[in-house]
Amino acid sequence: MQVNPICKAPSLKIDIVCKTMKIAILSQQKSLYSTRRLMEAGEERGHDMHVIDYLRCYMNITAHKPKVIYQGEALEGYKAIIPRIGASKTFYGTAVVRQFEVMDVFSANESQAISRSRDKLRCLQILSQKGIGLPVTGFAHSSKDIDGLIESVGGAPLVIKLLEGTQGIGVVLAETHQAAKSVIEAFRGLDANILVQEFIKEAGGMDIRCFVVGDRVIAAMKRQGAPGEFRSNIHRGGSAAKIKLTPEERSTALRAAKAMGLRVAGVDLLRSNHGPVVMEVNSSPGLEGIEAATELDVAGKIIEFLEKSAGPGKNRDRIKY
């Protein structure tokens, strides 16, 4: 066993002894903040860190010695991977993660859990089945059912979301029944799949990002939308600040991540009149906003989790949905 005596856990204020691991970060760009921070955190703890562009990987699928090949060489000796899969590259990215799982490499998030969380409709249906608080949500196919769909979520104002949208893109607030009907007809005319949700007015354009690692919420921030903007995404001009969670909010975030089978997750909540409701569960949450708002070493917590959890036979996604 190779021992690294310099590994440290800053939050414990004492040195700990841990095994040096070879860890791959599956990311398209080394320069991205989240990728750089994970590299730094792993190297600071003495690990052999590598950034692998998963779109440049190809796979040898065989019963005897399955391989992931990158730049002409088989990737061998890795103990863990950290998937940072772009939403638009989910299909191929999860195939690469799955191949590592076939090779018995521990993944911070497993392929099935990533796919499960990326399907917004499937995600909401699973959360609903688990009794986790959600905005009232409607889904339909035929444009002939629009009036009933709108009424099923309590009428206007309401929020219309493209199932494939990210970072607030494809999210529309419809103030009136006629506006909602026009937007839904337009989206369906383009054969786009949409969700219709009740508008949580009391949230005031603010949501909460809970960062879950393992079985703990390690950090949380509130995101406030820009003036006149109901979407709180930082990419759309929103601001972020540290926030203290209520016990119910903390429990909701943990239950949502567990329902998806995610070990590392960003759970987005709204504070409604009937308690916290989950808007989204993100399998590749960004680190820049949460680390800046909380001044916590979130990347280090992810590496620490891998140290405690990685090992043969540890990929065990058994959720049936």
PDB file of N, CA and C in Angstrom, residues 55-146:
ATOM      1  N   LEU A  55     -15.200  13.265 -24.685  1.00  0.00           N
ATOM      2  CA  LEU A  55     -15.631  13.157 -26.077  1.00  0.00           C
ATOM      3  C   LEU A  55     -14.530  12.611 -26.977  1.00  0.00           C
ATOM      4  N   ARG A  56     -13.276  12.637 -26.490  1.00  0.00           N
ATOM      5  CA  ARG A  56     -12.152  12.078 -27.244  1.00  0.00           C
ATOM      6  C   ARG A  56     -11.846  10.643 -26.821  1.00  0.00           C
ATOM      7  N   CYS A  57     -12.616  10.114 -25.872  1.00  0.00           N
ATOM      8  CA  CYS A  57     -12.440   8.720 -25.473  1.00  0.00           C
ATOM      9  C   CYS A  57     -13.194   7.807 -26.433  1.00  0.00           C
ATOM     10  N   TYR A  58     -12.649   6.638 -26.648  1.00  0.00           N
ATOM     11  CA  TYR A  58     -13.406   5.597 -27.328  1.00  0.00           C
ATOM     12  C   TYR A  58     -13.239   4.302 -26.552  1.00  0.00           C
ATOM     13  N   MET A  59     -14.134   3.358 -26.799  1.00  0.00           N
ATOM     14  CA  MET A  59     -14.263   2.214 -25.916  1.00  0.00           C
ATOM     15  C   MET A  59     -14.093   0.892 -26.637  1.00  0.00           C
ATOM     16  N   ASN A  60     -13.438  -0.024 -25.975  1.00  0.00           N
ATOM     17  CA  ASN A  60     -13.336  -1.407 -26.435  1.00  0.00           C
ATOM     18  C   ASN A  60     -14.228  -2.225 -25.514  1.00  0.00           C
ATOM     19  N   ILE A  61     -15.395  -2.633 -26.039  1.00  0.00           N
ATOM     20  CA  ILE A  61     -16.397  -3.312 -25.218  1.00  0.00           C
ATOM     21  C   ILE A  61     -16.254  -4.810 -25.432  1.00  0.00           C
ATOM     22  N   THR A  62     -15.691  -5.473 -24.428  1.00  0.00           N
ATOM     23  CA  THR A  62     -15.419  -6.898 -24.527  1.00  0.00           C
ATOM     24  C   THR A  62     -15.582  -7.535 -23.158  1.00  0.00           C
ATOM     25  N   ALA A  63     -15.851  -8.827 -23.133  1.00  0.00           N
ATOM     26  CA  ALA A  63     -16.114  -9.513 -21.870  1.00  0.00           C
ATOM     27  C   ALA A  63     -14.846  -9.727 -21.050  1.00  0.00           C
ATOM     28  N   HIS A  64     -13.695  -9.751 -21.715  1.00  0.00           N
ATOM     29  CA  HIS A  64     -12.475 -10.153 -21.012  1.00  0.00           C
ATOM     30  C   HIS A  64     -11.693  -8.973 -20.435  1.00  0.00           C
ATOM     31  N   LYS A  65     -11.469  -7.948 -21.223  1.00  0.00           N
ATOM     32  CA  LYS A  65     -10.720  -6.799 -20.712  1.00  0.00           C
ATOM     33  C   LYS A  65     -11.257  -5.525 -21.343  1.00  0.00           C
ATOM     34  N   PRO A  66     -12.393  -5.033 -20.862  1.00  0.00           N
ATOM     35  CA  PRO A  66     -12.955  -3.801 -21.423  1.00  0.00           C
ATOM     36  C   PRO A  66     -12.013  -2.628 -21.196  1.00  0.00           C
ATOM     37  N   LYS A  67     -11.997  -1.696 -22.155  1.00  0.00           N
ATOM     38  CA  LYS A  67     -11.055  -0.583 -22.077  1.00  0.00           C
ATOM     39  C   LYS A  67     -11.720   0.735 -22.441  1.00  0.00           C
ATOM     40  N   VAL A  68     -11.186   1.799 -21.870  1.00  0.00           N
ATOM     41  CA  VAL A  68     -11.427   3.152 -22.357  1.00  0.00           C
ATOM     42  C   VAL A  68     -10.102   3.625 -22.932  1.00  0.00           C
ATOM     43  N   ILE A  69     -10.131   4.086 -24.173  1.00  0.00           N
ATOM     44  CA  ILE A  69      -8.905   4.488 -24.851  1.00  0.00           C
ATOM     45  C   ILE A  69      -8.946   5.986 -25.120  1.00  0.00           C
ATOM     46  N   TYR A  70      -7.841   6.662 -24.797  1.00  0.00           N
ATOM     47  CA  TYR A  70      -7.770   8.116 -24.933  1.00  0.00           C
ATOM     48  C   TYR A  70      -6.438   8.492 -25.575  1.00  0.00           C
ATOM     49  N   GLN A  71      -6.528   9.187 -26.688  1.00  0.00           N
ATOM     50  CA  GLN A  71      -5.334   9.590 -27.430  1.00  0.00           C
ATOM     51  C   GLN A  71      -4.444   8.393 -27.744  1.00  0.00           C
ATOM     52  N   GLY A  72      -5.101   7.281 -28.101  1.00  0.00           N
ATOM     53  CA  GLY A  72      -4.379   6.088 -28.534  1.00  0.00           C
ATOM     54  C   GLY A  72      -3.888   5.176 -27.435  1.00  0.00           C
ATOM     55  N   GLU A  73      -4.103   5.553 -26.164  1.00  0.00           N
ATOM     56  CA  GLU A  73      -3.616   4.734 -25.054  1.00  0.00           C
ATOM     57  C   GLU A  73      -4.771   4.309 -24.151  1.00  0.00           C
ATOM     58  N   ALA A  74      -4.712   3.062 -23.686  1.00  0.00           N
ATOM     59  CA  ALA A  74      -5.726   2.569 -22.759  1.00  0.00           C
ATOM     60  C   ALA A  74      -5.549   3.253 -21.411  1.00  0.00           C
ATOM     61  N   LEU A  75      -6.665   3.689 -20.832  1.00  0.00           N
ATOM     62  CA  LEU A  75      -6.631   4.338 -19.523  1.00  0.00           C
ATOM     63  C   LEU A  75      -6.659   3.257 -18.448  1.00  0.00           C
ATOM     64  N   GLU A  76      -5.565   3.144 -17.731  1.00  0.00           N
ATOM     65  CA  GLU A  76      -5.432   2.084 -16.739  1.00  0.00           C
ATOM     66  C   GLU A  76      -4.968   2.647 -15.400  1.00  0.00           C
ATOM     67  N   GLY A  77      -5.283   1.941 -14.341  1.00  0.00           N
ATOM     68  CA  GLY A  77      -4.792   2.287 -13.010  1.00  0.00           C
ATOM     69  C   GLY A  77      -5.614   3.324 -12.271  1.00  0.00           C
ATOM     70  N   TYR A  78      -6.719   3.760 -12.851  1.00  0.00           N
ATOM     71  CA  TYR A  78      -7.535   4.773 -12.182  1.00  0.00           C
ATOM     72  C   TYR A  78      -8.381   4.136 -11.079  1.00  0.00           C
ATOM     73  N   LYS A  79      -8.407   4.789  -9.939  1.00  0.00           N
ATOM     74  CA  LYS A  79      -9.212   4.322  -8.806  1.00  0.00           C
ATOM     75  C   LYS A  79     -10.563   5.024  -8.749  1.00  0.00           C
ATOM     76  N   ALA A  80     -10.640   6.227  -9.329  1.00  0.00           N
ATOM     77  CA  ALA A  80     -11.883   6.989  -9.271  1.00  0.00           C
ATOM     78  C   ALA A  80     -11.954   7.957 -10.438  1.00  0.00           C
ATOM     79  N   ILE A  81     -13.190   8.305 -10.808  1.00  0.00           N
ATOM     80  CA  ILE A  81     -13.426   9.341 -11.812  1.00  0.00           C
ATOM     81  C   ILE A  81     -14.425  10.354 -11.250  1.00  0.00           C
ATOM     82  N   ILE A  82     -14.303  11.598 -11.720  1.00  0.00           N
ATOM     83  CA  ILE A  82     -15.243  12.658 -11.367  1.00  0.00           C
ATOM     84  C   ILE A  82     -15.867  13.136 -12.672  1.00  0.00           C
ATOM     85  N   PRO A  83     -17.086  12.715 -12.982  1.00  0.00           N
ATOM     86  CA  PRO A  83     -17.711  13.131 -14.247  1.00  0.00           C
ATOM     87  C   PRO A  83     -18.160  14.595 -14.192  1.00  0.00           C
ATOM     88  N   ARG A  84     -17.772  15.368 -15.206  1.00  0.00           N
ATOM     89  CA  ARG A  84     -18.264  16.739 -15.393  1.00  0.00           C
ATOM     90  C   ARG A  84     -18.847  16.766 -16.803  1.00  0.00           C
ATOM     91  N   ILE A  85     -20.010  16.139 -16.950  1.00  0.00           N
ATOM     92  CA  ILE A  85     -20.610  15.898 -18.256  1.00  0.00           C
ATOM     93  C   ILE A  85     -21.542  17.039 -18.629  1.00  0.00           C
ATOM     94  N   GLY A  86     -21.296  17.675 -19.782  1.00  0.00           N
ATOM     95  CA  GLY A  86     -22.159  18.738 -20.261  1.00  0.00           C
ATOM     96  C   GLY A  86     -23.545  18.214 -20.589  1.00  0.00           C
ATOM     97  N   ALA A  87     -24.576  19.038 -20.365  1.00  0.00           N
ATOM     98  CA  ALA A  87     -25.958  18.597 -20.562  1.00  0.00           C
ATOM     99  C   ALA A  87     -26.209  18.129 -21.995  1.00  0.00           C
ATOM    100  N   SER A  88     -25.626  18.813 -22.962  1.00  0.00           N
ATOM    101  CA  SER A  88     -25.857  18.457 -24.359  1.00  0.00           C
ATOM    102  C   SER A  88     -25.058  17.227 -24.792  1.00  0.00           C
ATOM    103  N   LYS A  89     -24.153  16.751 -23.938  1.00  0.00           N
ATOM    104  CA  LYS A  89     -23.310  15.594 -24.263  1.00  0.00           C
ATOM    105  C   LYS A  89     -23.612  14.416 -23.342  1.00  0.00           C
ATOM    106  N   THR A  90     -24.822  14.403 -22.771  1.00  0.00           N
ATOM    107  CA  THR A  90     -25.164  13.397 -21.761  1.00  0.00           C
ATOM    108  C   THR A  90     -25.063  11.970 -22.308  1.00  0.00           C
ATOM    109  N   PHE A  91     -25.563  11.738 -23.520  1.00  0.00           N
ATOM    110  CA  PHE A  91     -25.605  10.369 -24.040  1.00  0.00           C
ATOM    111  C   PHE A  91     -24.203   9.780 -24.142  1.00  0.00           C
ATOM    112  N   TYR A  92     -23.283  10.496 -24.806  1.00  0.00           N
ATOM    113  CA  TYR A  92     -21.939   9.931 -24.969  1.00  0.00           C
ATOM    114  C   TYR A  92     -21.173   9.974 -23.652  1.00  0.00           C
ATOM    115  N   GLY A  93     -21.342  11.059 -22.906  1.00  0.00           N
ATOM    116  CA  GLY A  93     -20.631  11.185 -21.633  1.00  0.00           C
ATOM    117  C   GLY A  93     -20.974  10.069 -20.664  1.00  0.00           C
ATOM    118  N   THR A  94     -22.267   9.740 -20.558  1.00  0.00           N
ATOM    119  CA  THR A  94     -22.647   8.664 -19.638  1.00  0.00           C
ATOM    120  C   THR A  94     -22.199   7.296 -20.154  1.00  0.00           C
ATOM    121  N   ALA A  95     -22.059   7.162 -21.474  1.00  0.00           N
ATOM    122  CA  ALA A  95     -21.526   5.903 -22.021  1.00  0.00           C
ATOM    123  C   ALA A  95     -20.080   5.702 -21.574  1.00  0.00           C
ATOM    124  N   VAL A  96     -19.306   6.784 -21.555  1.00  0.00           N
ATOM    125  CA  VAL A  96     -17.912   6.704 -21.096  1.00  0.00           C
ATOM    126  C   VAL A  96     -17.870   6.383 -19.601  1.00  0.00           C
ATOM    127  N   VAL A  97     -18.709   7.066 -18.825  1.00  0.00           N
ATOM    128  CA  VAL A  97     -18.767   6.784 -17.380  1.00  0.00           C
ATOM    129  C   VAL A  97     -19.143   5.324 -17.147  1.00  0.00           C
ATOM    130  N   ARG A  98     -20.102   4.832 -17.898  1.00  0.00           N
ATOM    131  CA  ARG A  98     -20.551   3.438 -17.756  1.00  0.00           C
ATOM    132  C   ARG A  98     -19.432   2.461 -18.080  1.00  0.00           C
ATOM    133  N   GLN A  99     -18.604   2.802 -19.062  1.00  0.00           N
ATOM    134  CA  GLN A  99     -17.477   1.922 -19.402  1.00  0.00           C
ATOM    135  C   GLN A  99     -16.474   1.850 -18.252  1.00  0.00           C
ATOM    136  N   PHE A 100     -16.229   2.985 -17.602  1.00  0.00           N
ATOM    137  CA  PHE A 100     -15.362   2.960 -16.413  1.00  0.00           C
ATOM    138  C   PHE A 100     -15.981   2.092 -15.319  1.00  0.00           C
ATOM    139  N   GLU A 101     -17.306   2.165 -15.181  1.00  0.00           N
ATOM    140  CA  GLU A 101     -17.990   1.335 -14.181  1.00  0.00           C
ATOM    141  C   GLU A 101     -17.831  -0.148 -14.502  1.00  0.00           C
ATOM    142  N   VAL A 102     -17.898  -0.490 -15.793  1.00  0.00           N
ATOM    143  CA  VAL A 102     -17.677  -1.877 -16.221  1.00  0.00           C
ATOM    144  C   VAL A 102     -16.272  -2.328 -15.816  1.00  0.00           C
ATOM    145  N   MET A 103     -15.321  -1.372 -15.821  1.00  0.00           N
ATOM    146  CA  MET A 103     -13.935  -1.655 -15.430  1.00  0.00           C
ATOM    147  C   MET A 103     -13.746  -1.591 -13.915  1.00  0.00           C
ATOM    148  N   ASP A 104     -14.846  -1.398 -13.175  1.00  0.00           N
ATOM    149  CA  ASP A 104     -14.852  -1.344 -11.704  1.00  0.00           C
ATOM    150  C   ASP A 104     -14.063  -0.159 -11.162  1.00  0.00           C
ATOM    151  N   VAL A 105     -14.167   0.977 -11.877  1.00  0.00           N
ATOM    152  CA  VAL A 105     -13.587   2.231 -11.397  1.00  0.00           C
ATOM    153  C   VAL A 105     -14.692   3.012 -10.685  1.00  0.00           C
ATOM    154  N   PHE A 106     -14.425   3.481  -9.487  1.00  0.00           N
ATOM    155  CA  PHE A 106     -15.427   4.200  -8.698  1.00  0.00           C
ATOM    156  C   PHE A 106     -15.723   5.552  -9.352  1.00  0.00           C
ATOM    157  N   SER A 107     -17.016   5.880  -9.447  1.00  0.00           N
ATOM    158  CA  SER A 107     -17.417   7.157 -10.037  1.00  0.00           C
ATOM    159  C   SER A 107     -18.109   8.011  -8.989  1.00  0.00           C
ATOM    160  N   ALA A 108     -17.717   9.290  -8.919  1.00  0.00           N
ATOM    161  CA  ALA A 108     -18.348  10.208  -7.971  1.00  0.00           C
ATOM    162  C   ALA A 108     -19.854  10.230  -8.190  1.00  0.00           C
ATOM    163  N   ASN A 109     -20.284  10.188  -9.446  1.00  0.00           N
ATOM    164  CA  ASN A 109     -21.685   9.993  -9.799  1.00  0.00           C
ATOM    165  C   ASN A 109     -21.766   8.917 -10.869  1.00  0.00           C
ATOM    166  N   GLU A 110     -22.638   7.950 -10.673  1.00  0.00           N
ATOM    167  CA  GLU A 110     -22.741   6.859 -11.626  1.00  0.00           C
ATOM    168  C   GLU A 110     -23.547   7.272 -12.856  1.00  0.00           C
ATOM    169  N   SER A 111     -23.328   6.539 -13.938  1.00  0.00           N
ATOM    170  CA  SER A 111     -23.934   6.885 -15.231  1.00  0.00           C
ATOM    171  C   SER A 111     -25.455   6.906 -15.161  1.00  0.00           C
ATOM    172  N   GLN A 112     -26.046   5.933 -14.502  1.00  0.00           N
ATOM    173  CA  GLN A 112     -27.506   5.847 -14.444  1.00  0.00           C
ATOM    174  C   GLN A 112     -28.074   7.034 -13.659  1.00  0.00           C
ATOM    175  N   ALA A 113     -27.389   7.429 -12.595  1.00  0.00           N
ATOM    176  CA  ALA A 113     -27.853   8.565 -11.789  1.00  0.00           C
ATOM    177  C   ALA A 113     -27.765   9.869 -12.582  1.00  0.00           C
ATOM    178  N   ILE A 114     -26.712  10.027 -13.379  1.00  0.00           N
ATOM    179  CA  ILE A 114     -26.576  11.226 -14.212  1.00  0.00           C
ATOM    180  C   ILE A 114     -27.713  11.286 -15.226  1.00  0.00           C
ATOM    181  N   SER A 115     -27.956  10.164 -15.909  1.00  0.00           N
ATOM    182  CA  SER A 115     -29.036  10.117 -16.896  1.00  0.00           C
ATOM    183  C   SER A 115     -30.391  10.381 -16.250  1.00  0.00           C
ATOM    184  N   ARG A 116     -30.599   9.828 -15.087  1.00  0.00           N
ATOM    185  CA  ARG A 116     -31.859   9.980 -14.362  1.00  0.00           C
ATOM    186  C   ARG A 116     -32.123  11.442 -14.027  1.00  0.00           C
ATOM    187  N   SER A 117     -31.102  12.144 -13.542  1.00  0.00           N
ATOM    188  CA  SER A 117     -31.283  13.536 -13.136  1.00  0.00           C
ATOM    189  C   SER A 117     -31.388  14.479 -14.330  1.00  0.00           C
ATOM    190  N   ARG A 118     -30.783  14.116 -15.468  1.00  0.00           N
ATOM    191  CA  ARG A 118     -30.810  14.973 -16.656  1.00  0.00           C
ATOM    192  C   ARG A 118     -32.167  14.973 -17.337  1.00  0.00           C
ATOM    193  N   ASP A 119     -32.945  13.934 -17.123  1.00  0.00           N
ATOM    194  CA  ASP A 119     -34.301  13.866 -17.666  1.00  0.00           C
ATOM    195  C   ASP A 119     -35.210  14.583 -16.670  1.00  0.00           C
ATOM    196  N   LYS A 120     -35.562  15.837 -16.948  1.00  0.00           N
ATOM    197  CA  LYS A 120     -36.296  16.646 -15.974  1.00  0.00           C
ATOM    198  C   LYS A 120     -37.635  16.036 -15.590  1.00  0.00           C
ATOM    199  N   LEU A 121     -38.331  15.481 -16.576  1.00  0.00           N
ATOM    200  CA  LEU A 121     -39.624  14.880 -16.289  1.00  0.00           C
ATOM    201  C   LEU A 121     -39.467  13.647 -15.409  1.00  0.00           C
ATOM    202  N   ARG A 122     -38.548  12.788 -15.771  1.00  0.00           N
ATOM    203  CA  ARG A 122     -38.278  11.584 -14.973  1.00  0.00           C
ATOM    204  C   ARG A 122     -37.868  11.955 -13.559  1.00  0.00           C
ATOM    205  N   CYS A 123     -37.016  12.971 -13.445  1.00  0.00           N
ATOM    206  CA  CYS A 123     -36.550  13.452 -12.137  1.00  0.00           C
ATOM    207  C   CYS A 123     -37.736  13.855 -11.264  1.00  0.00           C
ATOM    208  N   LEU A 124     -38.633  14.671 -11.808  1.00  0.00           N
ATOM    209  CA  LEU A 124     -39.781  15.133 -11.037  1.00  0.00           C
ATOM    210  C   LEU A 124     -40.714  13.987 -10.665  1.00  0.00           C
ATOM    211  N   GLN A 125     -40.896  13.037 -11.561  1.00  0.00           N
ATOM    212  CA  GLN A 125     -41.758  11.896 -11.264  1.00  0.00           C
ATOM    213  C   GLN A 125     -41.191  11.052 -10.130  1.00  0.00           C
ATOM    214  N   ILE A 126     -39.875  10.874 -10.106  1.00  0.00           N
ATOM    215  CA  ILE A 126     -39.235  10.114  -9.028  1.00  0.00           C
ATOM    216  C   ILE A 126     -39.353  10.858  -7.707  1.00  0.00           C
ATOM    217  N   LEU A 127     -39.085  12.170  -7.727  1.00  0.00           N
ATOM    218  CA  LEU A 127     -39.199  12.965  -6.507  1.00  0.00           C
ATOM    219  C   LEU A 127     -40.623  12.935  -5.977  1.00  0.00           C
ATOM    220  N   SER A 128     -41.586  13.007  -6.890  1.00  0.00           N
ATOM    221  CA  SER A 128     -42.991  12.936  -6.504  1.00  0.00           C
ATOM    222  C   SER A 128     -43.308  11.607  -5.835  1.00  0.00           C
ATOM    223  N   GLN A 129     -42.806  10.527  -6.411  1.00  0.00           N
ATOM    224  CA  GLN A 129     -43.053   9.196  -5.862  1.00  0.00           C
ATOM    225  C   GLN A 129     -42.473   9.055  -4.458  1.00  0.00           C
ATOM    226  N   LYS A 130     -41.384   9.782  -4.186  1.00  0.00           N
ATOM    227  CA  LYS A 130     -40.732   9.745  -2.874  1.00  0.00           C
ATOM    228  C   LYS A 130     -41.347  10.729  -1.885  1.00  0.00           C
ATOM    229  N   GLY A 131     -42.375  11.468  -2.300  1.00  0.00           N
ATOM    230  CA  GLY A 131     -43.037  12.397  -1.403  1.00  0.00           C
ATOM    231  C   GLY A 131     -42.250  13.659  -1.119  1.00  0.00           C
ATOM    232  N   ILE A 132     -41.340  14.034  -2.016  1.00  0.00           N
ATOM    233  CA  ILE A 132     -40.516  15.232  -1.845  1.00  0.00           C
ATOM    234  C   ILE A 132     -41.249  16.436  -2.423  1.00  0.00           C
ATOM    235  N   GLY A 133     -41.226  17.564  -1.710  1.00  0.00           N
ATOM    236  CA  GLY A 133     -41.962  18.752  -2.118  1.00  0.00           C
ATOM    237  C   GLY A 133     -41.571  19.254  -3.494  1.00  0.00           C
ATOM    238  N   LEU A 134     -42.570  19.556  -4.328  1.00  0.00           N
ATOM    239  CA  LEU A 134     -42.357  20.035  -5.694  1.00  0.00           C
ATOM    240  C   LEU A 134     -43.369  21.129  -6.006  1.00  0.00           C
ATOM    241  N   PRO A 135     -43.050  22.014  -6.965  1.00  0.00           N
ATOM    242  CA  PRO A 135     -44.105  22.882  -7.503  1.00  0.00           C
ATOM    243  C   PRO A 135     -45.119  22.006  -8.242  1.00  0.00           C
ATOM    244  N   VAL A 136     -46.386  22.389  -8.217  1.00  0.00           N
ATOM    245  CA  VAL A 136     -47.389  21.640  -8.991  1.00  0.00           C
ATOM    246  C   VAL A 136     -46.977  21.703 -10.462  1.00  0.00           C
ATOM    247  N   THR A 137     -46.874  20.540 -11.095  1.00  0.00           N
ATOM    248  CA  THR A 137     -46.306  20.442 -12.445  1.00  0.00           C
ATOM    249  C   THR A 137     -47.254  19.699 -13.375  1.00  0.00           C
ATOM    250  N   GLY A 138     -47.349  20.187 -14.602  1.00  0.00           N
ATOM    251  CA  GLY A 138     -48.155  19.525 -15.613  1.00  0.00           C
ATOM    252  C   GLY A 138     -47.342  19.194 -16.850  1.00  0.00           C
ATOM    253  N   PHE A 139     -47.756  18.156 -17.569  1.00  0.00           N
ATOM    254  CA  PHE A 139     -47.063  17.729 -18.789  1.00  0.00           C
ATOM    255  C   PHE A 139     -48.101  17.152 -19.741  1.00  0.00           C
ATOM    256  N   ALA A 140     -48.066  17.550 -20.977  1.00  0.00           N
ATOM    257  CA  ALA A 140     -49.028  17.066 -21.969  1.00  0.00           C
ATOM    258  C   ALA A 140     -48.376  17.030 -23.346  1.00  0.00           C
ATOM    259  N   HIS A 141     -49.015  16.330 -24.267  1.00  0.00           N
ATOM    260  CA  HIS A 141     -48.500  16.226 -25.631  1.00  0.00           C
ATOM    261  C   HIS A 141     -49.343  17.013 -26.621  1.00  0.00           C
ATOM    262  N   SER A 142     -50.637  16.867 -26.540  1.00  0.00           N
ATOM    263  CA  SER A 142     -51.520  17.452 -27.548  1.00  0.00           C
ATOM    264  C   SER A 142     -51.827  18.923 -27.251  1.00  0.00           C
ATOM    265  N   SER A 143     -51.798  19.743 -28.285  1.00  0.00           N
ATOM    266  CA  SER A 143     -52.158  21.155 -28.136  1.00  0.00           C
ATOM    267  C   SER A 143     -53.648  21.321 -27.834  1.00  0.00           C
ATOM    268  N   LYS A 144     -54.435  20.270 -28.044  1.00  0.00           N
ATOM    269  CA  LYS A 144     -55.866  20.325 -27.733  1.00  0.00           C
ATOM    270  C   LYS A 144     -56.126  20.317 -26.224  1.00  0.00           C
ATOM    271  N   ASP A 145     -55.094  19.965 -25.454  1.00  0.00           N
ATOM    272  CA  ASP A 145     -55.254  19.849 -23.999  1.00  0.00           C
ATOM    273  C   ASP A 145     -54.641  21.015 -23.233  1.00  0.00           C
ATOM    274  N   ILE A 146     -54.307  22.100 -23.923  1.00  0.00           N
ATOM    275  CA  ILE A 146     -53.599  23.209 -23.286  1.00  0.00           C
ATOM    276  C   ILE A 146     -54.415  23.844 -22.165  1.00  0.00           C
TER     277      ILE A 146
END
